[in-house]
PDB file of C-alpha atoms and ligand atoms in Angstrom:
ATOM      1  CA  UNK A   1     -13.719 -21.493 -40.173  1.00 84.00           C
ATOM      2  CA  UNK A   2     -10.910 -21.155 -37.694  1.00 96.00           C
ATOM      3  CA  UNK A   3     -12.539 -20.108 -34.430  1.00 98.00           C
ATOM      4  CA  UNK A   4     -10.844 -19.125 -31.193  1.00 98.00           C
ATOM      5  CA  UNK A   5     -11.541 -17.059 -28.076  1.00 98.00           C
ATOM      6  CA  UNK A   6      -9.265 -14.175 -27.183  1.00 98.00           C
ATOM      7  CA  UNK A   7      -9.085 -11.714 -24.342  1.00 98.00           C
ATOM      8  CA  UNK A   8     -10.220  -8.200 -25.176  1.00 98.00           C
ATOM      9  CA  UNK A   9      -7.636  -5.577 -26.022  1.00 97.00           C
ATOM     10  CA  UNK A  10      -7.636  -2.055 -27.429  1.00 97.00           C
ATOM     11  CA  UNK A  11      -7.118  -3.274 -31.003  1.00 97.00           C
ATOM     12  CA  UNK A  12     -10.203  -5.469 -31.200  1.00 97.00           C
ATOM     13  CA  UNK A  13     -12.452  -3.406 -28.921  1.00 98.00           C
ATOM     14  CA  UNK A  14     -14.082  -1.352 -31.763  1.00 98.00           C
ATOM     15  CA  UNK A  15     -15.090  -4.518 -33.653  1.00 98.00           C
ATOM     16  CA  UNK A  16     -16.363  -6.191 -30.485  1.00 98.00           C
ATOM     17  CA  UNK A  17     -18.606  -3.308 -29.434  1.00 98.00           C
ATOM     18  CA  UNK A  18     -19.956  -3.033 -33.003  1.00 97.00           C
ATOM     19  CA  UNK A  19     -21.664  -6.445 -32.630  1.00 98.00           C
ATOM     20  CA  UNK A  20     -25.454  -6.008 -32.347  1.00 96.00           C
ATOM     21  CA  UNK A  21     -27.581  -5.084 -30.531  1.00 95.00           C
ATOM     22  CA  UNK A  22     -26.868  -1.371 -30.427  1.00 93.00           C
ATOM     23  CA  UNK A  23     -27.546   0.567 -27.250  1.00 92.00           C
ATOM     24  CA  UNK A  24     -31.269   1.306 -27.000  1.00 92.00           C
ATOM     25  CA  UNK A  25     -32.217  -1.461 -29.429  1.00 93.00           C
ATOM     26  CA  UNK A  26     -34.722  -3.992 -28.087  1.00 89.00           C
ATOM     27  CA  UNK A  27     -33.085  -7.431 -28.090  1.00 91.00           C
ATOM     28  CA  UNK A  28     -32.752 -10.746 -26.263  1.00 90.00           C
ATOM     29  CA  UNK A  29     -29.272  -9.866 -25.026  1.00 93.00           C
ATOM     30  CA  UNK A  30     -27.549  -6.727 -23.709  1.00 95.00           C
ATOM     31  CA  UNK A  31     -25.283  -4.601 -25.953  1.00 97.00           C
ATOM     32  CA  UNK A  32     -21.645  -5.708 -25.728  1.00 98.00           C
ATOM     33  CA  UNK A  33     -20.659  -2.272 -24.428  1.00 97.00           C
ATOM     34  CA  UNK A  34     -22.962  -2.829 -21.450  1.00 97.00           C
ATOM     35  CA  UNK A  35     -21.436  -6.278 -20.806  1.00 98.00           C
ATOM     36  CA  UNK A  36     -17.888  -4.925 -20.932  1.00 98.00           C
ATOM     37  CA  UNK A  37     -18.837  -2.239 -18.416  1.00 98.00           C
ATOM     38  CA  UNK A  38     -20.249  -4.956 -16.138  1.00 98.00           C
ATOM     39  CA  UNK A  39     -17.060  -6.975 -16.563  1.00 98.00           C
ATOM     40  CA  UNK A  40     -15.034  -3.945 -15.482  1.00 98.00           C
ATOM     41  CA  UNK A  41     -16.799  -3.902 -12.104  1.00 98.00           C
ATOM     42  CA  UNK A  42     -17.209  -7.706 -11.712  1.00 98.00           C
ATOM     43  CA  UNK A  43     -13.896  -9.458 -10.969  1.00 97.00           C
ATOM     44  CA  UNK A  44     -15.435 -12.898 -11.615  1.00 98.00           C
ATOM     45  CA  UNK A  45     -16.521 -11.957 -15.163  1.00 98.00           C
ATOM     46  CA  UNK A  46     -14.750 -13.685 -18.052  1.00 98.00           C
ATOM     47  CA  UNK A  47     -15.334 -11.687 -21.263  1.00 98.00           C
ATOM     48  CA  UNK A  48     -13.880 -13.007 -24.538  1.00 98.00           C
ATOM     49  CA  UNK A  49     -14.060 -12.054 -28.204  1.00 98.00           C
ATOM     50  CA  UNK A  50     -14.766 -14.846 -30.687  1.00 98.00           C
ATOM     51  CA  UNK A  51     -12.462 -14.638 -33.706  1.00 98.00           C
ATOM     52  CA  UNK A  52     -12.645 -16.425 -37.055  1.00 98.00           C
ATOM     53  CA  UNK A  53      -9.037 -16.087 -38.192  1.00 96.00           C
ATOM     54  CA  UNK A  54      -8.569 -12.368 -37.474  1.00 96.00           C
ATOM     55  CA  UNK A  55     -12.236 -11.338 -37.858  1.00 97.00           C
ATOM     56  CA  UNK A  56     -14.363 -10.673 -34.768  1.00 98.00           C
ATOM     57  CA  UNK A  57     -17.545 -12.762 -35.161  1.00 98.00           C
ATOM     58  CA  UNK A  58     -18.921 -12.692 -31.639  1.00 98.00           C
ATOM     59  CA  UNK A  59     -18.627 -12.001 -27.940  1.00 98.00           C
ATOM     60  CA  UNK A  60     -19.141 -14.326 -25.003  1.00 98.00           C
ATOM     61  CA  UNK A  61     -18.961 -13.539 -21.304  1.00 98.00           C
ATOM     62  CA  UNK A  62     -18.915 -16.215 -18.631  1.00 98.00           C
ATOM     63  CA  UNK A  63     -18.923 -15.694 -14.884  1.00 98.00           C
ATOM     64  CA  UNK A  64     -16.960 -17.829 -12.429  1.00 98.00           C
ATOM     65  CA  UNK A  65     -18.238 -17.343  -8.896  1.00 98.00           C
ATOM     66  CA  UNK A  66     -18.363 -20.834  -7.310  1.00 98.00           C
ATOM     67  CA  UNK A  67     -19.142 -19.500  -3.835  1.00 97.00           C
ATOM     68  CA  UNK A  68     -22.281 -17.599  -4.883  1.00 97.00           C
ATOM     69  CA  UNK A  69     -25.259 -18.447  -2.674  1.00 97.00           C
ATOM     70  CA  UNK A  70     -27.484 -18.619  -5.783  1.00 96.00           C
ATOM     71  CA  UNK A  71     -26.677 -21.808  -7.754  1.00 95.00           C
ATOM     72  CA  UNK A  72     -27.642 -20.179 -11.068  1.00 96.00           C
ATOM     73  CA  UNK A  73     -24.908 -17.579 -10.560  1.00 97.00           C
ATOM     74  CA  UNK A  74     -22.037 -19.920  -9.668  1.00 98.00           C
ATOM     75  CA  UNK A  75     -20.708 -20.441 -13.158  1.00 98.00           C
ATOM     76  CA  UNK A  76     -21.780 -20.323 -16.772  1.00 98.00           C
ATOM     77  CA  UNK A  77     -22.697 -18.133 -19.695  1.00 98.00           C
ATOM     78  CA  UNK A  78     -23.686 -14.602 -18.830  1.00 98.00           C
ATOM     79  CA  UNK A  79     -23.810 -13.110 -22.329  1.00 98.00           C
ATOM     80  CA  UNK A  80     -23.449 -14.405 -25.876  1.00 98.00           C
ATOM     81  CA  UNK A  81     -23.690 -12.222 -28.961  1.00 98.00           C
ATOM     82  CA  UNK A  82     -22.943 -13.547 -32.443  1.00 98.00           C
ATOM     83  CA  UNK A  83     -22.530 -11.015 -35.277  1.00 98.00           C
ATOM     84  CA  UNK A  84     -25.467 -11.100 -37.706  1.00 96.00           C
ATOM     85  CA  UNK A  85     -23.371 -12.126 -40.710  1.00 97.00           C
ATOM     86  CA  UNK A  86     -21.817 -14.998 -38.703  1.00 98.00           C
ATOM     87  CA  UNK A  87     -25.052 -16.513 -37.347  1.00 97.00           C
ATOM     88  CA  UNK A  88     -25.922 -20.082 -38.249  1.00 97.00           C
ATOM     89  CA  UNK A  89     -22.299 -21.135 -38.820  1.00 98.00           C
ATOM     90  CA  UNK A  90     -21.507 -22.753 -35.491  1.00 98.00           C
ATOM     91  CA  UNK A  91     -20.054 -19.693 -33.741  1.00 98.00           C
ATOM     92  CA  UNK A  92     -22.531 -19.879 -30.854  1.00 98.00           C
ATOM     93  CA  UNK A  93     -21.946 -23.614 -30.461  1.00 98.00           C
ATOM     94  CA  UNK A  94     -18.181 -23.033 -30.393  1.00 98.00           C
ATOM     95  CA  UNK A  95     -18.551 -20.364 -27.681  1.00 98.00           C
ATOM     96  CA  UNK A  96     -20.648 -22.668 -25.495  1.00 98.00           C
ATOM     97  CA  UNK A  97     -18.145 -25.509 -25.950  1.00 98.00           C
ATOM     98  CA  UNK A  98     -15.267 -23.205 -24.990  1.00 98.00           C
ATOM     99  CA  UNK A  99     -17.056 -21.970 -21.864  1.00 98.00           C
ATOM    100  CA  UNK A 100     -17.822 -25.607 -20.946  1.00 98.00           C
ATOM    101  CA  UNK A 101     -14.144 -26.508 -21.423  1.00 98.00           C
ATOM    102  CA  UNK A 102     -13.053 -23.598 -19.241  1.00 98.00           C
ATOM    103  CA  UNK A 103     -15.605 -24.666 -16.603  1.00 98.00           C
ATOM    104  CA  UNK A 104     -14.175 -28.208 -16.581  1.00 98.00           C
ATOM    105  CA  UNK A 105     -10.670 -26.792 -16.141  1.00 98.00           C
ATOM    106  CA  UNK A 106     -12.000 -24.901 -13.128  1.00 98.00           C
ATOM    107  CA  UNK A 107     -13.564 -28.026 -11.634  1.00 98.00           C
ATOM    108  CA  UNK A 108     -17.212 -27.316 -12.428  1.00 98.00           C
ATOM    109  CA  UNK A 109     -19.600 -30.210 -13.108  1.00 98.00           C
ATOM    110  CA  UNK A 110     -22.373 -28.025 -14.561  1.00 98.00           C
ATOM    111  CA  UNK A 111     -22.827 -24.595 -16.091  1.00 98.00           C
ATOM    112  CA  UNK A 112     -25.907 -22.411 -16.295  1.00 98.00           C
ATOM    113  CA  UNK A 113     -27.382 -19.830 -18.625  1.00 98.00           C
ATOM    114  CA  UNK A 114     -30.526 -17.713 -18.367  1.00 98.00           C
ATOM    115  CA  UNK A 115     -32.776 -16.782 -21.252  1.00 97.00           C
ATOM    116  CA  UNK A 116     -36.028 -14.958 -21.834  1.00 93.00           C
ATOM    117  CA  UNK A 117     -38.729 -17.005 -23.500  1.00 93.00           C
ATOM    118  CA  UNK A 118     -39.432 -15.263 -26.793  1.00 92.00           C
ATOM    119  CA  UNK A 119     -40.368 -16.503 -30.250  1.00 91.00           C
ATOM    120  CA  UNK A 120     -37.115 -15.123 -31.684  1.00 91.00           C
ATOM    121  CA  UNK A 121     -35.073 -15.926 -28.557  1.00 94.00           C
ATOM    122  CA  UNK A 122     -32.168 -18.316 -27.980  1.00 97.00           C
ATOM    123  CA  UNK A 123     -34.151 -21.054 -26.186  1.00 97.00           C
ATOM    124  CA  UNK A 124     -34.015 -23.496 -29.109  1.00 97.00           C
ATOM    125  CA  UNK A 125     -30.289 -22.913 -29.458  1.00 98.00           C
ATOM    126  CA  UNK A 126     -29.543 -23.710 -25.815  1.00 98.00           C
ATOM    127  CA  UNK A 127     -31.867 -26.750 -25.786  1.00 98.00           C
ATOM    128  CA  UNK A 128     -30.145 -28.059 -28.917  1.00 98.00           C
ATOM    129  CA  UNK A 129     -26.780 -27.734 -27.169  1.00 98.00           C
ATOM    130  CA  UNK A 130     -27.980 -29.843 -24.252  1.00 98.00           C
ATOM    131  CA  UNK A 131     -29.106 -27.296 -21.660  1.00 98.00           C
ATOM    132  CA  UNK A 132     -32.127 -28.400 -19.641  1.00 98.00           C
ATOM    133  CA  UNK A 133     -34.579 -25.927 -18.071  1.00 98.00           C
ATOM    134  CA  UNK A 134     -34.351 -25.928 -14.287  1.00 97.00           C
ATOM    135  CA  UNK A 135     -36.734 -23.345 -12.948  1.00 95.00           C
ATOM    136  CA  UNK A 136     -37.091 -19.612 -13.382  1.00 96.00           C
ATOM    137  CA  UNK A 137     -35.466 -16.512 -11.923  1.00 96.00           C
ATOM    138  CA  UNK A 138     -36.399 -12.889 -12.532  1.00 93.00           C
ATOM    139  CA  UNK A 139     -38.853 -14.034 -15.216  1.00 94.00           C
ATOM    140  CA  UNK A 140     -36.140 -15.887 -17.139  1.00 96.00           C
ATOM    141  CA  UNK A 141     -35.574 -19.614 -17.631  1.00 97.00           C
ATOM    142  CA  UNK A 142     -32.511 -21.051 -15.906  1.00 98.00           C
ATOM    143  CA  UNK A 143     -30.865 -23.627 -18.176  1.00 98.00           C
ATOM    144  CA  UNK A 144     -28.335 -26.166 -16.885  1.00 98.00           C
ATOM    145  CA  UNK A 145     -25.741 -28.099 -18.861  1.00 98.00           C
ATOM    146  CA  UNK A 146     -24.207 -31.071 -17.052  1.00 98.00           C
ATOM    147  CA  UNK A 147     -20.560 -31.365 -18.061  1.00 98.00           C
TER     148      UNK A 147
HETATM  149  C1  COA B   1     -28.543 -17.485 -30.242  1.00 86.15           C
HETATM  150  C2  COA B   1     -27.182 -17.299 -30.928  1.00 86.15           C
HETATM  151  C3  COA B   1     -26.111 -17.109 -29.870  1.00 86.15           C
HETATM  152  C4  COA B   1     -26.900 -18.567 -31.754  1.00 86.15           C
HETATM  153  O1  COA B   1     -25.602 -18.448 -32.343  1.00 86.15           O
HETATM  154  P1  COA B   1     -25.270 -19.082 -33.774  1.00 86.15           P
HETATM  155  O2  COA B   1     -23.825 -18.949 -34.004  1.00 86.15           O
HETATM  156  O3  COA B   1     -26.179 -18.525 -34.799  1.00 86.15           O
HETATM  157  O4  COA B   1     -25.676 -20.617 -33.524  1.00 86.15           O
HETATM  158  P2  COA B   1     -24.967 -21.921 -34.144  1.00 86.15           P
HETATM  159  O5  COA B   1     -24.744 -21.704 -35.613  1.00 86.15           O
HETATM  160  O6  COA B   1     -23.791 -22.294 -33.324  1.00 86.15           O
HETATM  161  O7  COA B   1     -26.148 -22.979 -33.943  1.00 86.15           O
HETATM  162  C5  COA B   1     -25.991 -24.224 -33.258  1.00 86.15           C
HETATM  163  C6  COA B   1     -27.283 -25.014 -33.467  1.00 86.15           C
HETATM  164  O8  COA B   1     -28.378 -24.306 -32.853  1.00 86.15           O
HETATM  165  C7  COA B   1     -29.399 -24.022 -33.817  1.00 86.15           C
HETATM  166  N1  COA B   1     -29.929 -22.693 -33.502  1.00 86.15           N
HETATM  167  C8  COA B   1     -29.284 -21.517 -33.544  1.00 86.15           C
HETATM  168  N2  COA B   1     -30.089 -20.514 -33.134  1.00 86.15           N
HETATM  169  C9  COA B   1     -31.272 -21.091 -32.839  1.00 86.15           C
HETATM  170  C10 COA B   1     -32.511 -20.593 -32.357  1.00 86.15           C
HETATM  171  N3  COA B   1     -32.693 -19.281 -32.083  1.00 86.15           N
HETATM  172  N4  COA B   1     -33.538 -21.475 -32.170  1.00 86.15           N
HETATM  173  C11 COA B   1     -33.377 -22.799 -32.433  1.00 86.15           C
HETATM  174  N5  COA B   1     -32.197 -23.337 -32.874  1.00 86.15           N
HETATM  175  C12 COA B   1     -31.173 -22.484 -33.074  1.00 86.15           C
HETATM  176  C13 COA B   1     -28.691 -24.062 -35.154  1.00 86.15           C
HETATM  177  O9  COA B   1     -29.588 -24.351 -36.215  1.00 86.15           O
HETATM  178  C14 COA B   1     -27.669 -25.161 -34.943  1.00 86.15           C
HETATM  179  O10 COA B   1     -28.291 -26.423 -35.079  1.00 86.15           O
HETATM  180  P3  COA B   1     -27.626 -27.608 -35.982  1.00 86.15           P
HETATM  181  O11 COA B   1     -26.381 -27.998 -35.252  1.00 86.15           O
HETATM  182  O12 COA B   1     -28.673 -28.652 -36.004  1.00 86.15           O
HETATM  183  O13 COA B   1     -27.333 -26.997 -37.310  1.00 86.15           O
HETATM  184  C15 COA B   1     -27.184 -16.111 -31.916  1.00 86.15           C
HETATM  185  O14 COA B   1     -28.255 -16.245 -32.814  1.00 86.15           O
HETATM  186  C16 COA B   1     -27.292 -14.746 -31.249  1.00 86.15           C
HETATM  187  O15 COA B   1     -26.292 -14.097 -30.977  1.00 86.15           O
HETATM  188  N6  COA B   1     -28.554 -14.295 -31.021  1.00 86.15           N
HETATM  189  C17 COA B   1     -28.821 -12.953 -30.455  1.00 86.15           C
HETATM  190  C18 COA B   1     -28.371 -12.798 -29.021  1.00 86.15           C
HETATM  191  C19 COA B   1     -28.879 -13.879 -28.082  1.00 86.15           C
HETATM  192  O16 COA B   1     -30.038 -14.262 -28.084  1.00 86.15           O
HETATM  193  N7  COA B   1     -27.937 -14.375 -27.260  1.00 86.15           N
HETATM  194  C20 COA B   1     -28.187 -15.306 -26.205  1.00 86.15           C
HETATM  195  C21 COA B   1     -28.611 -14.546 -24.977  1.00 86.15           C
HETATM  196  S1  COA B   1     -28.454 -15.494 -23.518  1.00 86.15           S
END
């Protein structure tokens, strides 16, 4: 695998928004189309496609808002969607590592992520990557990764 993050452009947009879940589908993460719309109105959003060579295998969106009064919203992973056929091959781990690297470049010492506790949810993934639960907000667990 040859993974990298790239900024979104018109050429890759169709493949990025085709990543599950579809709009209306019940899932542990929002549809990519929804996230891109949020990014459009959120200047601190940092949306990136995850490519394996030239194939889109995922989408990750961070948020960099160090002055936010809520610590959980100051910086970290907002969304992460890996394409079904690419799951279990290290794409999610790569995305988290890249967001952590970007956070370090920006001077952060920790990043956060929020997840819903569900049997088929991403909790085990984030715990495996070193996030530690640090309270709850809006019914979701706030996970913290010290950098
Ligand atoms: C959760 C998700 C991002 C994981 O991505 P992935 O590319 O399949 O994960 P990776 O292959 O990088 O896995 C890294 C490690 O976590 C483990 N892992 C992955 N998903 C896991 C899960 N749901 N529960 C427990 N462990 C998990 C892997 O086995 C691997 O462990 P290993 O290093 O011992 O082999 C992906 O399954 C996904 O997009 N899920 C749907 C959307 C979602 O829940 N996003 C997060 C919302 S905040």
